[in-house]
Coordinates of C-alpha atoms and ligand atoms in Angstrom, one line a residue:
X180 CA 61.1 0.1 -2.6
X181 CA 61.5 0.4 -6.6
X182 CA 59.1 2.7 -8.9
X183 CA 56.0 0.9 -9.7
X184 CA 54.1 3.6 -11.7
X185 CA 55.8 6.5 -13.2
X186 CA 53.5 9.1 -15.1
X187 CA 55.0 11.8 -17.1
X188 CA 53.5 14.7 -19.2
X189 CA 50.0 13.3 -18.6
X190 CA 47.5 15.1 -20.8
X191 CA 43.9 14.9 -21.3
X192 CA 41.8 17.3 -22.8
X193 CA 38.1 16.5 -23.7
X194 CA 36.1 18.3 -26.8
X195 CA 33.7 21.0 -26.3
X196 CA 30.6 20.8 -28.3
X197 CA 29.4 24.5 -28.5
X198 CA 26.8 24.2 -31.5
X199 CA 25.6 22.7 -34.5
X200 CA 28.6 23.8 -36.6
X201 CA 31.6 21.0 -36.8
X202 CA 33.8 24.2 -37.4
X203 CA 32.9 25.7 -33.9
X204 CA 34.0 22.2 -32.2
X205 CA 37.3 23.5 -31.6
X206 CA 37.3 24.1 -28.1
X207 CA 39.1 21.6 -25.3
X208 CA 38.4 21.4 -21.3
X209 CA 42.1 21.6 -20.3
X210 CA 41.0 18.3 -17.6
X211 CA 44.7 17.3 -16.9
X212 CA 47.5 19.3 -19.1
X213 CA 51.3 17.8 -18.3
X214 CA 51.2 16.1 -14.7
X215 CA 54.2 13.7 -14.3
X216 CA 54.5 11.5 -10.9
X217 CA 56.0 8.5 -10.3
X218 CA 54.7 5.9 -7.3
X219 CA 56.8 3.7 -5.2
X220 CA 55.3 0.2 -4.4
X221 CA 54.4 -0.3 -1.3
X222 CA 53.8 3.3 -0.8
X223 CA 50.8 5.6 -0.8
X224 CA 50.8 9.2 -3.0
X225 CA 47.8 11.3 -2.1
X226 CA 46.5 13.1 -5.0
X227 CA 44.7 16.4 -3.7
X228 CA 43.1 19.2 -5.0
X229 CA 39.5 21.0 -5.5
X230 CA 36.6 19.6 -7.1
X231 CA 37.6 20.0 -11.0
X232 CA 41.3 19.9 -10.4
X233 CA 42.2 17.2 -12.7
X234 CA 42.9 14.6 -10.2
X235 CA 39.8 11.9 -10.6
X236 CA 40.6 12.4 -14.3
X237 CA 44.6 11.3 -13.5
X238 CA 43.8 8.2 -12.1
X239 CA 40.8 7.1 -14.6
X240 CA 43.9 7.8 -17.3
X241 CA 46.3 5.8 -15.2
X242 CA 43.9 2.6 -15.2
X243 CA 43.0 3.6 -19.1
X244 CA 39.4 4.2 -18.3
X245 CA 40.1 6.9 -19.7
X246 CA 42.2 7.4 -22.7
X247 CA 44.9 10.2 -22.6
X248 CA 45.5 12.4 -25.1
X249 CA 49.0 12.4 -24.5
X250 CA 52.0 11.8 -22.1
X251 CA 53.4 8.4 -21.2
X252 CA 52.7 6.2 -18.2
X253 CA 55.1 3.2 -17.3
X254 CA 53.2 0.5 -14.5
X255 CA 56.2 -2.5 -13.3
X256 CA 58.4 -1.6 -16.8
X257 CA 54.9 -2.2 -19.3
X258 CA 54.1 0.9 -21.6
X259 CA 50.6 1.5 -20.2
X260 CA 49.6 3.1 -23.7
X261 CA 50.7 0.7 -25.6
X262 CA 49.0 -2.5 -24.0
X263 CA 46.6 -4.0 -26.2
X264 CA 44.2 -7.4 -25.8
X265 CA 45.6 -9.9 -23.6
X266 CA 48.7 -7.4 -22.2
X267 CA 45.8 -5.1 -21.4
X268 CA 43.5 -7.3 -19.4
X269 CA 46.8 -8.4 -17.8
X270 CA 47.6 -4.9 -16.6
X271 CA 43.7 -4.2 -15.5
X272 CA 43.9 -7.7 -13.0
X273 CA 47.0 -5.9 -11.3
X274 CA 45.5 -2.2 -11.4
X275 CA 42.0 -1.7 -9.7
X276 CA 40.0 1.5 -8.7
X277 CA 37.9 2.1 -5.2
X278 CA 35.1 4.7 -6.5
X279 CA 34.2 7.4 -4.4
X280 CA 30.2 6.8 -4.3
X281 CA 29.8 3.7 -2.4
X282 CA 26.1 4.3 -3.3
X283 CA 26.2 4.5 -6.7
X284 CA 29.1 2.2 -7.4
X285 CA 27.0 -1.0 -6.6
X286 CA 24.8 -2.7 -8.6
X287 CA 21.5 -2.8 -7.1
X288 CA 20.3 -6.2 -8.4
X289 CA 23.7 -8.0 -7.5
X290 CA 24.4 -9.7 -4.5
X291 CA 27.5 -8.5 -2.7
X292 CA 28.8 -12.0 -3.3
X293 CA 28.0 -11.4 -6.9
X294 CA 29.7 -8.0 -6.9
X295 CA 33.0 -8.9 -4.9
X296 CA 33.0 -12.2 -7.4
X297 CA 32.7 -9.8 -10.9
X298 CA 36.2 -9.2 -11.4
X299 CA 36.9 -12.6 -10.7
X300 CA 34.3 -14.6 -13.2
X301 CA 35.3 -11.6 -15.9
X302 CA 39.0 -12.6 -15.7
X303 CA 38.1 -16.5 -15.7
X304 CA 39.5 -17.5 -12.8
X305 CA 38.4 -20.6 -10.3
X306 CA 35.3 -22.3 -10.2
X307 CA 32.0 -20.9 -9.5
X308 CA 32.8 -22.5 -6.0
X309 CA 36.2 -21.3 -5.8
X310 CA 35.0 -17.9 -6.4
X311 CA 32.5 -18.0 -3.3
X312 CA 35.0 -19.0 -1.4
X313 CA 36.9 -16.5 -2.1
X314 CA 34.3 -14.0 -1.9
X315 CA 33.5 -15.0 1.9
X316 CA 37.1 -14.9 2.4
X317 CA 36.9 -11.1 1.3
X318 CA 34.4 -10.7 3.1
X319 CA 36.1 -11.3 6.2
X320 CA 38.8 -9.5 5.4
X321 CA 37.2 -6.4 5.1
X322 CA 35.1 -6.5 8.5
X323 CA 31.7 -7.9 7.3
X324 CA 30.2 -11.1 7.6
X325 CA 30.9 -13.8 5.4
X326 CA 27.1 -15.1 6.2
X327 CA 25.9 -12.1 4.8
X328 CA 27.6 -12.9 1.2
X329 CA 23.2 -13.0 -0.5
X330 CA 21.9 -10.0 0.8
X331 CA 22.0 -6.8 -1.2
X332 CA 23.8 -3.4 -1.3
X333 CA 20.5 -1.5 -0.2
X334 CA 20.9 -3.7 3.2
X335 CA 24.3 -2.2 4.1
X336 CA 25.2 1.1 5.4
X337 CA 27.4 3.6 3.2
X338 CA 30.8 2.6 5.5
X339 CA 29.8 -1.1 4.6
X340 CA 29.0 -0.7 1.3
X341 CA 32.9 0.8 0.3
X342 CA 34.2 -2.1 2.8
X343 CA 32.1 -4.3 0.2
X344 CA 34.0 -1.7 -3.0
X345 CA 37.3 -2.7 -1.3
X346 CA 36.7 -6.7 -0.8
X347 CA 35.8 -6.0 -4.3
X348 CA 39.1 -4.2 -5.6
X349 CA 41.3 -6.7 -3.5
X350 CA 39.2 -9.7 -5.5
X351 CA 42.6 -10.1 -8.2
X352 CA 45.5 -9.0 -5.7
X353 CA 45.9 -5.9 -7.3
X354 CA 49.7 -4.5 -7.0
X355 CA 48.2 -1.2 -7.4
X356 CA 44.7 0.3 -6.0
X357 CA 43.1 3.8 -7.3
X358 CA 41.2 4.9 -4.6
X359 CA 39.0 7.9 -5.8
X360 CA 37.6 9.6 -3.2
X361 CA 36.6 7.0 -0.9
X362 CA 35.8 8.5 1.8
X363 CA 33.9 11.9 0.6
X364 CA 30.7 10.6 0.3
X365 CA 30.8 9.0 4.4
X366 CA 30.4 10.6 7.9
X367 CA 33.4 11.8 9.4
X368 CA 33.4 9.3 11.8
X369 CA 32.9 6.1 9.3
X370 CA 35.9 7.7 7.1
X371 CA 38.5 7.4 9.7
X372 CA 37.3 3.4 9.9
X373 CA 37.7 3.0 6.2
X374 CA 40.9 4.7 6.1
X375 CA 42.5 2.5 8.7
X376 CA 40.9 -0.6 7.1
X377 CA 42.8 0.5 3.4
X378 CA 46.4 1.3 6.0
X379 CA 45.8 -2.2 7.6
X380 CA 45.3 -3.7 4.1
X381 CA 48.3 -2.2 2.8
X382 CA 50.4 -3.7 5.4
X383 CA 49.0 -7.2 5.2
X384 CA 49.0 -7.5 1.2
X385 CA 51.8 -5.3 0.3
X386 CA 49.3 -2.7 -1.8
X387 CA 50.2 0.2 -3.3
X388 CA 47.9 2.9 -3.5
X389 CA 47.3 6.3 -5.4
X390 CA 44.7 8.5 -2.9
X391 CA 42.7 10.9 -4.7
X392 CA 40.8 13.5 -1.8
X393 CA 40.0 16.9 -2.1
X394 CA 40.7 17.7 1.7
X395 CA 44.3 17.5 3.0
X396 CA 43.4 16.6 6.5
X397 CA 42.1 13.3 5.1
X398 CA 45.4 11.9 2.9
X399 CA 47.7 13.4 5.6
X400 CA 46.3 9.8 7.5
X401 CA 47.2 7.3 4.7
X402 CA 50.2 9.1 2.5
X403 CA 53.6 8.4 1.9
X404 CA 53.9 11.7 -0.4
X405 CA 51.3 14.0 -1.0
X406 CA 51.1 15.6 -4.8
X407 CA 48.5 19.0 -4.4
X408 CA 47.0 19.6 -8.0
X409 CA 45.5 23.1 -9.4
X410 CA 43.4 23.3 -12.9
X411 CA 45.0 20.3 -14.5
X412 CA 48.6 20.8 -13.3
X413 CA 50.6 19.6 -9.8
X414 CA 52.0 22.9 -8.5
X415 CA 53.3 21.1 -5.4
X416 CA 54.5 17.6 -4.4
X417 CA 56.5 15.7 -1.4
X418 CA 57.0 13.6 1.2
X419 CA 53.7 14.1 3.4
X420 CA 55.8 15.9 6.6
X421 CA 57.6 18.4 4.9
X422 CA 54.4 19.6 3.1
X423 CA 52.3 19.7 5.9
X424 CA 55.0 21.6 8.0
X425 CA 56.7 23.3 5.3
X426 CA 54.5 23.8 2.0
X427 CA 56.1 26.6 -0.5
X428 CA 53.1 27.1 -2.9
X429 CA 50.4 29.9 -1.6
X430 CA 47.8 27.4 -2.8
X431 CA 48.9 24.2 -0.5
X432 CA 49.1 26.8 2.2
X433 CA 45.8 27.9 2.0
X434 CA 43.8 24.2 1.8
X435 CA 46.5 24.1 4.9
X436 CA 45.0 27.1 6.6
X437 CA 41.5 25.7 5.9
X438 CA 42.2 22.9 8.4
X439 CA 42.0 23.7 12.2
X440 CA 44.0 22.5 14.9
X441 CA 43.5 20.6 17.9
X442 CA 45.1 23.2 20.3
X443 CA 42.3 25.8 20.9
X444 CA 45.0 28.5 21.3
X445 CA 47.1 27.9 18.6
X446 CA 43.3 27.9 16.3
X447 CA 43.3 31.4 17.1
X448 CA 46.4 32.7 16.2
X449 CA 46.0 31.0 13.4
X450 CA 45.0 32.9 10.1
X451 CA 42.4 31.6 7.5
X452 CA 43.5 32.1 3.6
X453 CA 40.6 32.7 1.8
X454 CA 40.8 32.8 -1.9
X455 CA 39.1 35.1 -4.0
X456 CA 37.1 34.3 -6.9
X457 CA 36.3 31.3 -7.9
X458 CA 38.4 28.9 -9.5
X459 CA 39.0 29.8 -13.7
X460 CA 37.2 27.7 -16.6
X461 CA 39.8 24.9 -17.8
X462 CA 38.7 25.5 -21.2
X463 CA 40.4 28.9 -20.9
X464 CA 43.2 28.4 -18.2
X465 CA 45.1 31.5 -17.1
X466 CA 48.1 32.3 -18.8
X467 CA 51.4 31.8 -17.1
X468 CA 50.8 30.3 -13.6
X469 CA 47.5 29.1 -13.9
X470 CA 46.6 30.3 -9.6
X471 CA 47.6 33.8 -10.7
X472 CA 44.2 35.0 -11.0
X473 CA 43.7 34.0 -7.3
X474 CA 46.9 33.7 -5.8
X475 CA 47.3 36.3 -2.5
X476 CA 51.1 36.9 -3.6
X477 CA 50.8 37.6 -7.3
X478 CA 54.0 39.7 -8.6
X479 CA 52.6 40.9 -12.4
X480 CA 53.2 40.9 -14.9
X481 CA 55.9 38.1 -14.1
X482 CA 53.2 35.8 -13.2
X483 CA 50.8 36.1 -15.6
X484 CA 53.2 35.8 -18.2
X485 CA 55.9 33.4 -17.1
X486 CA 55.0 29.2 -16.3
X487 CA 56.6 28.6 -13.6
X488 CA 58.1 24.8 -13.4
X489 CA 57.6 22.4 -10.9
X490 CA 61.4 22.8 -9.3
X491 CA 63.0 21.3 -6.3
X492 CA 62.5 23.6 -2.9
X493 CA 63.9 21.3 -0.6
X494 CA 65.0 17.5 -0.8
X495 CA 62.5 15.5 -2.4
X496 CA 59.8 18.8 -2.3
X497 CA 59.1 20.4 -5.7
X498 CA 56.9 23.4 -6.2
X499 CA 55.7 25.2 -8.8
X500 CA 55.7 28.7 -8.1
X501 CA 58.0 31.9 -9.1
X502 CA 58.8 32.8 -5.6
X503 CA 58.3 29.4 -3.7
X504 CA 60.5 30.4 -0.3
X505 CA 59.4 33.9 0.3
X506 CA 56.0 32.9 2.3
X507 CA 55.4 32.2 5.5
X508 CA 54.6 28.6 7.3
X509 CA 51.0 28.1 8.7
X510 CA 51.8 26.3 12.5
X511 CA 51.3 22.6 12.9
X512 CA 49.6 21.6 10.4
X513 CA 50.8 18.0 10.6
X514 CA 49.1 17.4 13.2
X515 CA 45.4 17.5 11.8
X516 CA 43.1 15.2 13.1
X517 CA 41.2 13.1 10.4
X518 CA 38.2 14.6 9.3
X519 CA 39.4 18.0 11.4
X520 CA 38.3 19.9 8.0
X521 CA 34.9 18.7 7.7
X522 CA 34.2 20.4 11.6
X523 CA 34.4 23.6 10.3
Ligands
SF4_1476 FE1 51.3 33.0 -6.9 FE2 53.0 33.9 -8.8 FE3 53.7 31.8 -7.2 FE4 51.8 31.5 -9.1 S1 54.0 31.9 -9.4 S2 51.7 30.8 -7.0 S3 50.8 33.6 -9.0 S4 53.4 33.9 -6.6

């Protein structure tokens, strides 16, 4: 499998309006500050991380919704930045992005053969007939009912209505698929459907997909590699086993301990990290390693003063932590039921 999107020293900081006076404009949220990750087609990277964290604003970067402030991103050997006019509406027919609220992310007044059509009539391409064929098609491939192509949004149920954001999404045989979210805003049991249905999808059209959640149980389903992000920065990535059974940074190891286990017995030995405090403004990150404020483990003043990189802790594992093999390993955690953390 060769690199289809590599991402390095991603930055994006927005402005801070704090008054009338341009002088007092000065201030930056800190969204995103120096994530690098590179994706493999054919090959699914869960992004994870809490609310806040930086990820949703990675992936709006990737597809240029939003612009970055700095750092480079490289999709099949194209300069993502540089990618003007044509080049650029190139790039968005092989890029597309699942939003997370299949609720809001519809139009209201379009049918859903109008909606799964959009992309299609905005790039130009077939006929108005050829385009509802296609549409059905979709459709179908996503589990609904081509007959149903003229109803609305409001007539489908929130696991049908992301089915309808993914035949959608699929409408320009994207290489690459941002899914943000898209399963938050569903039941537990609807998410495990949707999740299968994007797995299935990726078999039978060769996608490639970047899987933004904020819960680890969820991407542990669907991901090749797992990168964990922390106010703006990744501070732990790897192949999906070894962090589950193995993570190094006290932050991946307590969203691990947050999600229980389907052996009663070992539930109970097992031991809950809670964080303390809540998690710092990214207009003012911490110095040094930004989880210092609520790490369990701190060592001062090396960590508040010292950045610690994102080095290698074990083949193809990279942390970002001062004393990365010196904790313990919560039990099992690979084997995590989907949607085993929203039961607690
Ligand atoms: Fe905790 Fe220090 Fe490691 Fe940061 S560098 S995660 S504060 S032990």
């Amino acid at each position: 499998m060769g690199e289809l999107l590599r991402v390095e020293n991603l930055v994006k900081y927005f402005a801070v309006e704090q008054g009338v006076i341009a002088s007092k404009l000065s201030k930056k949220v800190h969204a995103v500050d120096g994530v690098s990750l590179s994706v493999n087609a054919g090959e699914t990277l869960g992004l994870v991380g809490e609310s806040g964290c930086g990820k949703s604003t990675t992936g709006r970067c990737i597809i240029r919704l939003l612009e970055p402030t700095s750092g480079s991103i490289v999709f099949d050997g194209m300069d993502v930045r540089a990618l003007r006019g044509k080049a650029l509406q190139g790039f968005r027919r092989e890029v597309q992005f699942i939003f997370q609220d299949p609720y809001a992310s519809l139009n209201p007044r379009m049918t859903i053969g109008e909606i799964v059509t959009e992309p299609l009539a905005v790039h130009s391409v077939g006929t108005k007939g050829e385009r509802r064929t296609r549409a059905k098609e979709l459709l179908e491939v996503v589990g609904l009912n081509p007959e149903h192509i003229n109803r609305y949004p409001h007539e489908f149920s929130g696991g049908q209505r992301q089915r309808i954001g993914v035949a959608r999404a699929l409408a320009l045989s994207p290489k690459l698929i941002i899914c943000d979210e898209p399963v938050s805003a569903l039941d537990v049991s609807i998410q495990a459907q949707v999740i299968n249905l994007l797995d299935e999808l990726q078999e039978q059209f060769g996608l490639t997909y970047v899987f933004i959640a904020h819960d680890l149980s969820v991407v542990r389903h669907i991901s090749d590699r797992v990168a964990v992000m922390y106010l703006g920065t990744i501070v732990e990535a790897g192949d999906w086993k070894g962090l589950y059974d193995q993570p190094y940074h006290p932050y991946t190891q307590s969203l691990l301990s947050a999600v229980p286990v389907p052996d009663p017995e070992k539930q109970r030995s097992r031991q809950r990290i809670i964080l303390q405090g809540d998690v710092p403004s990214p207009i003012d990150p911490p110095t040094g390693c930004r989880f210092h404020t609520r790490c369990p483990v701190a060592q001062f003043p090396k960590c508040s003063e010292e950045v610690p990189e994102l080095r290698e802790v074990a083949p193809g594992h990279q942390a970002a932590c001062h004393f990365a093999k010196v904790f313990p390993i919560p039990e099992d955690a690979s084997e995590q039921p989907l949607g085993a953390a929203e039961a607690v």
